[in-house]
Short mmCIF file of C-alpha atoms in Angstrom, two decimals:
data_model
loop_
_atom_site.label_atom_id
_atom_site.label_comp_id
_atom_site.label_asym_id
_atom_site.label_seq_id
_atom_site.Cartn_x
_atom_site.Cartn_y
_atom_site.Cartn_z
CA UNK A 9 8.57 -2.85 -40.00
CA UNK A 10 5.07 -0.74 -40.45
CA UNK A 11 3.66 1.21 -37.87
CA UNK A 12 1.13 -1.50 -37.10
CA UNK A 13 3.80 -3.86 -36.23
CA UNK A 14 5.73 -1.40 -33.78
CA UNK A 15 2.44 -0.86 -32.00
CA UNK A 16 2.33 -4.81 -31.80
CA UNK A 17 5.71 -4.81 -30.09
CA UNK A 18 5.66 -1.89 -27.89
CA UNK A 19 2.29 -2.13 -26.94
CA UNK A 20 1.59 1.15 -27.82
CA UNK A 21 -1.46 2.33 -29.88
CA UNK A 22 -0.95 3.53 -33.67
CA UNK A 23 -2.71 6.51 -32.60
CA UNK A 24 -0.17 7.27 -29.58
CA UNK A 25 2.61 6.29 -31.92
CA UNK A 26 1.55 8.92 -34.56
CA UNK A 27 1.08 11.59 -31.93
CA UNK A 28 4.95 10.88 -30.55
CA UNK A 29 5.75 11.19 -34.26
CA UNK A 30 3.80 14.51 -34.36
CA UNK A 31 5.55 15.77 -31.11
CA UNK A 32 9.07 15.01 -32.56
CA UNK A 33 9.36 12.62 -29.54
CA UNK A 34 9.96 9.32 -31.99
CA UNK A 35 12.31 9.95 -35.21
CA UNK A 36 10.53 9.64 -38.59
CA UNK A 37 10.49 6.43 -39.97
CA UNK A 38 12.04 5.59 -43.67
CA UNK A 39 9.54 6.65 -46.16
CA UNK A 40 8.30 4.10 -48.40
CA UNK A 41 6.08 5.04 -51.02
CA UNK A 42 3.81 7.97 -49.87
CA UNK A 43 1.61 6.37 -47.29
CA UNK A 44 4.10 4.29 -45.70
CA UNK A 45 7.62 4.18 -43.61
CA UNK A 46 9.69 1.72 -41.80
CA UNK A 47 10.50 1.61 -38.55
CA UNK A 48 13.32 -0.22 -37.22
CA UNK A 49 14.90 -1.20 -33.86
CA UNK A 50 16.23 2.43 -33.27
CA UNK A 51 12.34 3.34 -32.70
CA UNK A 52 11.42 0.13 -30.79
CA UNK A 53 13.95 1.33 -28.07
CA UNK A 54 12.80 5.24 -28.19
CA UNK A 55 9.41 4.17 -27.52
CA UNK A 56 10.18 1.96 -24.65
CA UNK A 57 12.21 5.39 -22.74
CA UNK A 58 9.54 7.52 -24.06
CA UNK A 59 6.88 5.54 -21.90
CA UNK A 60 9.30 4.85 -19.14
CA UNK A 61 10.09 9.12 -18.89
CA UNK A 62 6.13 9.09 -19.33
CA UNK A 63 4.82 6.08 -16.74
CA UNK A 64 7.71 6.08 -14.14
CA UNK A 65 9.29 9.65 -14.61
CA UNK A 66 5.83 11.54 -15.28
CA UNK A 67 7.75 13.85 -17.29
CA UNK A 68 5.53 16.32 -19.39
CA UNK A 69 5.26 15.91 -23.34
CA UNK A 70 7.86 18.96 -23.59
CA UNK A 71 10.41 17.57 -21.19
CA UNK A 72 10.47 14.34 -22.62
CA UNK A 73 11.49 16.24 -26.21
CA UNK A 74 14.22 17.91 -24.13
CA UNK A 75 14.77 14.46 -22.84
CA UNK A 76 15.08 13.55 -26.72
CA UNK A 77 16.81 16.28 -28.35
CA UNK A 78 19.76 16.50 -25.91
CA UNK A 79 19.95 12.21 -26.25
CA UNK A 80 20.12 13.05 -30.38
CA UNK A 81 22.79 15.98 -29.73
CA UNK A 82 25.06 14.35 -26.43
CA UNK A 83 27.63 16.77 -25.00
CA UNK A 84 31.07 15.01 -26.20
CA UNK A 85 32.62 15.56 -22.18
CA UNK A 86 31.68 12.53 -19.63
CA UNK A 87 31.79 15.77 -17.02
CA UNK A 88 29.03 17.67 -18.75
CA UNK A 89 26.75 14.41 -19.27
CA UNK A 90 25.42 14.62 -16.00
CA UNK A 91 24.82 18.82 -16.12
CA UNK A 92 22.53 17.35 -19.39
CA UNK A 93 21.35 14.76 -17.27
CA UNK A 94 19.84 16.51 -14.04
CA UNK A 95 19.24 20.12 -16.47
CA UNK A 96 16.25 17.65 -18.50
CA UNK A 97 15.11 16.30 -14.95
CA UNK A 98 14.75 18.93 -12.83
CA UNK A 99 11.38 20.88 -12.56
CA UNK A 100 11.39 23.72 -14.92
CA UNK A 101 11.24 27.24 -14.09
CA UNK A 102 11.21 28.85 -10.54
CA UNK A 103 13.50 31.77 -9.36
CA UNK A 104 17.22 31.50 -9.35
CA UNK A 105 19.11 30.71 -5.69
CA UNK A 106 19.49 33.57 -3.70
CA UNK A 107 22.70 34.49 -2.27
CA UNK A 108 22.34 33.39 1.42
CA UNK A 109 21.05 30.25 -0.17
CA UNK A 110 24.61 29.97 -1.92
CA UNK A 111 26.45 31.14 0.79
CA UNK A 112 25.03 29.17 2.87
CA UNK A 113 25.37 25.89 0.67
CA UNK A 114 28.75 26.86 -0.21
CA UNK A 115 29.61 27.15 3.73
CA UNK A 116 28.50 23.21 4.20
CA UNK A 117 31.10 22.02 1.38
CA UNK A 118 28.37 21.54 -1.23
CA UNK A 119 29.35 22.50 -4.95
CA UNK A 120 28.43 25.97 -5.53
CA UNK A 121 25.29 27.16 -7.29
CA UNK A 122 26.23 29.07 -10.69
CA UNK A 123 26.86 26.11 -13.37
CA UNK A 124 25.43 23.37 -11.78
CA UNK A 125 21.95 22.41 -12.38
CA UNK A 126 21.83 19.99 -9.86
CA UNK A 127 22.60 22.74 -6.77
CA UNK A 128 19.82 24.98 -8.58
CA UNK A 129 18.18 22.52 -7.69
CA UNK A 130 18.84 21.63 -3.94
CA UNK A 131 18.76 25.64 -3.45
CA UNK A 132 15.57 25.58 -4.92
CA UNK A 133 13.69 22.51 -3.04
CA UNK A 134 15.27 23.77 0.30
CA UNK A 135 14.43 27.35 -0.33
CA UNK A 136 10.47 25.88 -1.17
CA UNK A 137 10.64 24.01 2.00
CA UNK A 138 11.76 27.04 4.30
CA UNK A 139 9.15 29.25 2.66
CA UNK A 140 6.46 26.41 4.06
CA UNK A 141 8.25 26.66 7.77
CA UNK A 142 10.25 23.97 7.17
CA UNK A 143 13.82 24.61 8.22
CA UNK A 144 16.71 21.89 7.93
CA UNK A 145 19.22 22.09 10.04
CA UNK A 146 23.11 22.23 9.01
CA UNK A 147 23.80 19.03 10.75
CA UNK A 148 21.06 17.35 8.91
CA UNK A 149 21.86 18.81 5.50
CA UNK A 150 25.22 17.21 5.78
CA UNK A 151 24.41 14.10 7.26
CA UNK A 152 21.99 14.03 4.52
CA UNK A 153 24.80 14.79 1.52
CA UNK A 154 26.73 12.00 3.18
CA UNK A 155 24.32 9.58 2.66
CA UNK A 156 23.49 10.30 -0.57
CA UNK A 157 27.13 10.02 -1.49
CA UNK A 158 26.70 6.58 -0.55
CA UNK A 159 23.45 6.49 -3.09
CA UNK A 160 25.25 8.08 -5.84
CA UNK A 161 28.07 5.80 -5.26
CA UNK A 162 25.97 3.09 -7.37
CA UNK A 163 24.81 5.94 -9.80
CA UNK A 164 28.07 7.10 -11.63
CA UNK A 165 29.91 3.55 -12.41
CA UNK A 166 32.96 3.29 -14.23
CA UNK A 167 31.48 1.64 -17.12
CA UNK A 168 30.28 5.42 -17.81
CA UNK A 169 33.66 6.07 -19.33
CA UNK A 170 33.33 3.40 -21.97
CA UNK A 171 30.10 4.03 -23.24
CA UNK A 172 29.46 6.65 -26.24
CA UNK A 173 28.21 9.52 -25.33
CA UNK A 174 24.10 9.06 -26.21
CA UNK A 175 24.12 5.77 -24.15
CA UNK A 176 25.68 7.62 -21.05
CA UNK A 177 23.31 9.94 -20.72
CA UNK A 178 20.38 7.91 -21.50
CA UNK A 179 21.81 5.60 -18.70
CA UNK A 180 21.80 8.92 -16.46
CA UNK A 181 18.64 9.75 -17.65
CA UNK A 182 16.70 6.74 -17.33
CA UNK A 183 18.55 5.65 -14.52
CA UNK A 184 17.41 8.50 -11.93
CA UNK A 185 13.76 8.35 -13.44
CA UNK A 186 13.56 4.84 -12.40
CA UNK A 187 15.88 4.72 -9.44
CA UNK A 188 14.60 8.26 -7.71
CA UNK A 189 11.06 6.09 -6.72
CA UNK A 190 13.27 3.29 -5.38
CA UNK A 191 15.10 5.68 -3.30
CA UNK A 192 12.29 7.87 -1.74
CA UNK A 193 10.46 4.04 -0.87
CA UNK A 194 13.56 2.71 0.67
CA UNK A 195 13.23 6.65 2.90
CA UNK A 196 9.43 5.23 3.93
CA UNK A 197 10.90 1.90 4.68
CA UNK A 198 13.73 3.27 7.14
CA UNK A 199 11.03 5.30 8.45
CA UNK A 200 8.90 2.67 9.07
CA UNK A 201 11.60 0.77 10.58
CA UNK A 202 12.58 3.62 13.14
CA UNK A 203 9.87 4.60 14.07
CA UNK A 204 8.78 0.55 14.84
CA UNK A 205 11.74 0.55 17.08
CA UNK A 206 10.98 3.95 18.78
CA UNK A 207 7.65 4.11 19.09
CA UNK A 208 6.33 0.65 18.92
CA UNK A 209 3.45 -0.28 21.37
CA UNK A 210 5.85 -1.65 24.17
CA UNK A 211 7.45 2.15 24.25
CA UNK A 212 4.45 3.84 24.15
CA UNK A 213 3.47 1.39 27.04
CA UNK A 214 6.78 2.51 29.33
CA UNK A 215 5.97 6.05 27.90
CA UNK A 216 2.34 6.46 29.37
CA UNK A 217 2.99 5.06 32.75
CA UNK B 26 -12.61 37.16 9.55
CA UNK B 27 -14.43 37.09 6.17
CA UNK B 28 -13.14 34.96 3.19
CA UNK B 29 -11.77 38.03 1.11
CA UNK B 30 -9.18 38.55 4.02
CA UNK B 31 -8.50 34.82 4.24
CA UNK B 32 -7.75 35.55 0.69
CA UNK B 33 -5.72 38.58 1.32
CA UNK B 34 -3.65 36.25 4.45
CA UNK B 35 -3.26 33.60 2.51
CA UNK B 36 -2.19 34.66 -1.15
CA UNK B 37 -5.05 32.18 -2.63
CA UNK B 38 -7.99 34.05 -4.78
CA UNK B 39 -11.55 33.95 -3.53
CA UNK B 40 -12.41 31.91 -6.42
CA UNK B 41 -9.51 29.18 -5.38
CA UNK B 42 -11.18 29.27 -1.61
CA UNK B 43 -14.39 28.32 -2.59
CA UNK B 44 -13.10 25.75 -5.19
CA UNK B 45 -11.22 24.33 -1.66
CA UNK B 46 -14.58 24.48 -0.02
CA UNK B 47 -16.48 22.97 -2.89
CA UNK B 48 -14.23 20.25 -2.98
CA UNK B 49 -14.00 19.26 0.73
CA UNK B 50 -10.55 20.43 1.59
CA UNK B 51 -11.21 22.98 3.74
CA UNK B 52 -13.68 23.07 6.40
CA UNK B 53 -16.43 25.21 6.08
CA UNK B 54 -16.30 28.71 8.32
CA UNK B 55 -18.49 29.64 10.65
CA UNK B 56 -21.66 30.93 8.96
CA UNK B 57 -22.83 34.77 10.02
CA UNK B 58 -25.93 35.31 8.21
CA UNK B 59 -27.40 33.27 5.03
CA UNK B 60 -24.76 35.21 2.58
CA UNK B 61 -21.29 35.20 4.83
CA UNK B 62 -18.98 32.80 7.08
CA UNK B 63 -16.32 33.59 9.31
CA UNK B 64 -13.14 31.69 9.40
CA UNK B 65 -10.61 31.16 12.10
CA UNK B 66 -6.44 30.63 11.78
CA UNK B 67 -7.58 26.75 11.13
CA UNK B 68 -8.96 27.94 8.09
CA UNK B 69 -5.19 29.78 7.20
CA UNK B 70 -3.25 27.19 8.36
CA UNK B 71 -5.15 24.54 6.36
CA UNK B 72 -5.04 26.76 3.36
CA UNK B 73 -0.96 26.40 3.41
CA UNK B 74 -1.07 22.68 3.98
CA UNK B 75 -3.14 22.35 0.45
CA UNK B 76 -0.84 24.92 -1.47
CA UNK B 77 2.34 23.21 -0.12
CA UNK B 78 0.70 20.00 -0.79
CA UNK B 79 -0.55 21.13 -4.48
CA UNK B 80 2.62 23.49 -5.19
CA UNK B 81 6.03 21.54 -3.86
CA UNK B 82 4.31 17.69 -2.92
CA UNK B 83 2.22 17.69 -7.03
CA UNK B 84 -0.38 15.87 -5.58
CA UNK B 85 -4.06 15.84 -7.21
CA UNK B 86 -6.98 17.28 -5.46
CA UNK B 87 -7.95 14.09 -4.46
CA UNK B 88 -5.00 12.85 -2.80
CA UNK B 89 -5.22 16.37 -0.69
CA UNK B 90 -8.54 15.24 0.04
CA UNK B 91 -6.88 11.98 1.52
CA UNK B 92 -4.35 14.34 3.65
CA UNK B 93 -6.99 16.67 4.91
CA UNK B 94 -9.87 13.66 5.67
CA UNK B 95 -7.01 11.78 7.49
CA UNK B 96 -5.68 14.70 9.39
CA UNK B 97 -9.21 15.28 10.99
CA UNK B 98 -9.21 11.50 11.99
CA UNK B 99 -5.93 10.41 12.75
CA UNK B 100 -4.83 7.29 13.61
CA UNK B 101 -4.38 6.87 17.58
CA UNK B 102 -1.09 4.92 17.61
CA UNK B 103 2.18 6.55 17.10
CA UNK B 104 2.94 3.08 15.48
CA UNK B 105 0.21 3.55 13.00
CA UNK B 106 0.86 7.09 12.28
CA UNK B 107 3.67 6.66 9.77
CA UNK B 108 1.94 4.33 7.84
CA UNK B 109 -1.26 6.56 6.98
CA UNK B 110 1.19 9.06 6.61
CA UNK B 111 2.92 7.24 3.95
CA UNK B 112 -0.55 5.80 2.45
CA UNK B 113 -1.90 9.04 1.33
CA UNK B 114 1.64 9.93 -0.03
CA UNK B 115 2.32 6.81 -2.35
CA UNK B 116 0.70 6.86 -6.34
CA UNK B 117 -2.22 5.43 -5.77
CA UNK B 118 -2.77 1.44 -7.77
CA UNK B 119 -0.53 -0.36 -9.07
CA UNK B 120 -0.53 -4.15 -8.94
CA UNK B 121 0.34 -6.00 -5.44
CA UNK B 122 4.20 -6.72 -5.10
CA UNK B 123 5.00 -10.23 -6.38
CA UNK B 124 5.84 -13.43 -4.44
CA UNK B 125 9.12 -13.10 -5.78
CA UNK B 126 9.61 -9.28 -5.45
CA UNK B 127 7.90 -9.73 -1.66
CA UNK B 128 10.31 -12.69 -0.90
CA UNK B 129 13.29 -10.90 -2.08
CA UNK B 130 13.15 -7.79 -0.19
CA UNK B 131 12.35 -10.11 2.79
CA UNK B 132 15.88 -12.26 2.56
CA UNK B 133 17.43 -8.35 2.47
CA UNK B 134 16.43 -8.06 5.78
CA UNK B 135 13.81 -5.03 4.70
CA UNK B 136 10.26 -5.17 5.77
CA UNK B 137 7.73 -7.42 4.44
CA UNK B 138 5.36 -6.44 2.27
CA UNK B 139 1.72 -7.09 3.95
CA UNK B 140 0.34 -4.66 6.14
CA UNK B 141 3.18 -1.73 5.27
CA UNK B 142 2.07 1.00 2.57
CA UNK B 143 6.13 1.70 2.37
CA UNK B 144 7.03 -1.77 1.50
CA UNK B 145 4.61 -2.05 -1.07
CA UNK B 146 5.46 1.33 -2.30
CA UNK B 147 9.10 -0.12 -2.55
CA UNK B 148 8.37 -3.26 -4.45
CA UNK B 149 5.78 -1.61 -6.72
CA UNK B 150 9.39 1.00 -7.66
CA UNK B 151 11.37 -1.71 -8.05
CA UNK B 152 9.16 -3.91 -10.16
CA UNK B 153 8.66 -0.63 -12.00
CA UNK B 154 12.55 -0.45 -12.60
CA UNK B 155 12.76 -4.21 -13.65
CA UNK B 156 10.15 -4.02 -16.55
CA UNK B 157 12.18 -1.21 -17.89
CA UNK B 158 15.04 -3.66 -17.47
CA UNK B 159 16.55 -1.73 -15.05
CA UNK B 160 17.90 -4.33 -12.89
CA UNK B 161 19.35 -3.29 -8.93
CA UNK B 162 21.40 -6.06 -7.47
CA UNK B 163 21.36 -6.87 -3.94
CA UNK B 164 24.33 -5.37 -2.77
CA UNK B 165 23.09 -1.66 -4.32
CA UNK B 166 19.60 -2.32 -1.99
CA UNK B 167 21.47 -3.12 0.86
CA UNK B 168 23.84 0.27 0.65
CA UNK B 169 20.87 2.47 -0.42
CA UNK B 170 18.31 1.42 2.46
CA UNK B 171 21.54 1.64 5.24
CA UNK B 172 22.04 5.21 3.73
CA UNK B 173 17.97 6.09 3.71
CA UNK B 174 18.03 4.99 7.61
CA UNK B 175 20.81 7.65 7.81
CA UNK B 176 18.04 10.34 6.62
CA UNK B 177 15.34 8.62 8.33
CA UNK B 178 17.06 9.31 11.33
CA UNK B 179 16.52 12.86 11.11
CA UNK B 180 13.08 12.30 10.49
CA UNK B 181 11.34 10.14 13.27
CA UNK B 182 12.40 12.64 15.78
CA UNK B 183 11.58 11.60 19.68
CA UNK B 184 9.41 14.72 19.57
CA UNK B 185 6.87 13.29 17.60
CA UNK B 186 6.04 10.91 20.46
CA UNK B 187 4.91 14.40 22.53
CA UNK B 188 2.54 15.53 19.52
CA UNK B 189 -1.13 15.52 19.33
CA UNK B 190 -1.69 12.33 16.74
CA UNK B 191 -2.87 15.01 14.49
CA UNK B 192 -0.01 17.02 14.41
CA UNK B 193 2.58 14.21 14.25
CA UNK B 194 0.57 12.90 11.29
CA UNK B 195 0.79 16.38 9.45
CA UNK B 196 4.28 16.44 10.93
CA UNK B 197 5.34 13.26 8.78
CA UNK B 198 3.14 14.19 6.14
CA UNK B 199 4.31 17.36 5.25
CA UNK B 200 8.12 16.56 5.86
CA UNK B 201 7.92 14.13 3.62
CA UNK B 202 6.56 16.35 0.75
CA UNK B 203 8.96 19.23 1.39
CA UNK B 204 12.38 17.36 1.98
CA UNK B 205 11.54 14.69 -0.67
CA UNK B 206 12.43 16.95 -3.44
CA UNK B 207 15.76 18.20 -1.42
CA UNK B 208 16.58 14.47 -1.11
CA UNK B 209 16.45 13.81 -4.48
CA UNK B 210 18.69 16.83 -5.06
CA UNK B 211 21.02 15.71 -2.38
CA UNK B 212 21.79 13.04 -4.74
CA UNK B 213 21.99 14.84 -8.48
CA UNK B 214 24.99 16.72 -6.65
CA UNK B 215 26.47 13.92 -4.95
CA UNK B 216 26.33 12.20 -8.70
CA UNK B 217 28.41 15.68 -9.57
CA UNK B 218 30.86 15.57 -7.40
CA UNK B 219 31.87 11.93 -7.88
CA UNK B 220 31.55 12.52 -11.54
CA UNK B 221 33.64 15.42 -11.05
CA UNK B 222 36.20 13.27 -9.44
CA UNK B 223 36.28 10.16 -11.61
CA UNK B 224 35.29 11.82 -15.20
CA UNK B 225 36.77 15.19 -14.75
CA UNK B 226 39.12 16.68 -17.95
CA UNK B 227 41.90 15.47 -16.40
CA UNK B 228 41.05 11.87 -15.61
CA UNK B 229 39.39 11.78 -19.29
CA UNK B 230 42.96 12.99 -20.27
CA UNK B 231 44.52 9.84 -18.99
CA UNK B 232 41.97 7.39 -19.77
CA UNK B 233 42.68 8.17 -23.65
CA UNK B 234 46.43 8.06 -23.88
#
């Protein structure tokens, strides 16, 4: 189909389109003739993750053409999928884990820092929140792993094995944009909840007297 | 003390204090003279709140604004504390939670939707998830909210009930930007480790013979 009819079906403007196209976020179409190309369901479905990574994720422009790239070029092992995975995701830049961090991660039976982008990660947003006063304690930190064991439970299904190796990690990809929302909400909720039962006007009542 | 040692305390440029000032979140010091002002350790300790808020919790200026205007007016009740909290947190818009969405969540046994900025927050995500036909069933709700109550636990803590309202509300506020992104780590490496143990070489090894 033309341009004008991909717009049609994904909603998207023909200016936006062409800009994705300019930004090596949406493949080339099939040239026909000089002025025109075909586009075909392959770009239908790259348009619909690009605005999901966009909307829902609020990825930048540059990590959605990581995003992109490593979905064109998918690491053959199921193992190193979700390295790819949480390596596009995770914030770019800030400095590497230091030591105590490791240590100290390492101590609490969490996977160690040096390949894994998903502990740079957790040594990175815990070192951030110490360096605001915010200290977690050991306890919670593993209380805290164990529940999200039970999260991730629903995250890496068997079905993984089967697929080929793009859809995998576009289902870890898109899955943890879209699911990550879900999961801090359902934190508010449980909030919400517990702090209704423990400091609800009838217990504030008993509380002041 | 004057604003170029609030700047010297503090880490932020002069230029970046008066943009704070300009823009209402930070209160004014006390002015010495038509040309100077004297600020106080409210001023430094409000300073950090808006960098941690900008820096680790992303949020625009104007959803600091929210913060600060509703930390100088917070909400008597404890009950009502969490909920302003998590107002000012959640993306702003969005369309109200469906009938369907609202009575769905409902039969879970979560929340309801109507006065709750969490609940709506939640069916907003999940609606979000749908129209990018990512669908959740029931059963993967039910798991993920019994594991968020796990880390909720660690955050309504009795204390809270012994706070000034304004410090429990900057309390929730700012716990919820810092250990959000740890959260969200806390589940990339749980994904790891059980894709470690069902996708690792040596499982892949079997699964192809």
């Amino acid at each position: 189909v033309r341009i004008s009819e991909l717009a049609d079906v994904t909603g998207v403007s023909i200016p936006t389109l062409k800009y994705y196209l300019r930004e090596g976020l949406l493949h080339p179409g099939r040239a026909r003739g000089a002025t025109r190309a075909d586009y075909d369901d392959t770009h239908v479905e790259r348009v619909r993750l690009v605005r999901t990574l966009i909307d829902v994720g609020r990825l930048s422009i540059d990590r959605v053409r990581e995003v992109v790239t490593a979905l064109d070029r998918p690491p053959e092992s199921r193992h190193l999928l979700l390295g790819t995975a949480h390596d596009v995701l995770r914030q770019a830049g800030g400095s590497p884990p230091s030591e105590t961090m490791t240590a100290r991660l390492a101590a609490l039976g969490l996977p160690d820092c040096v390949d894994s982008p998903a502990s740079t990660q957790l040594a990175q947003a815990l070192s951030a929140a110490e360096e605001a006063g915010w200290h977690l304690t050991d306890a919670t930190l593993t209380s805290w792993f164990a529940a999200m064991k039970r999260v991730a439970d629903a995250d890496v299904v068997p079905e993984l094995a089967a697929m080929p190796p793009g859809d995998a990690l576009r289902h870890a990809i898109v899955g943890n944009v879209l699911t990550d929302p879900v999961v801090i909400a359902l934190r508010r909720v449980a909030q919400e909840a517990l702090s209704a039962e423990r400091f609800s006007p009838a217990s504030e009542h008993q509380a002041s007297r």
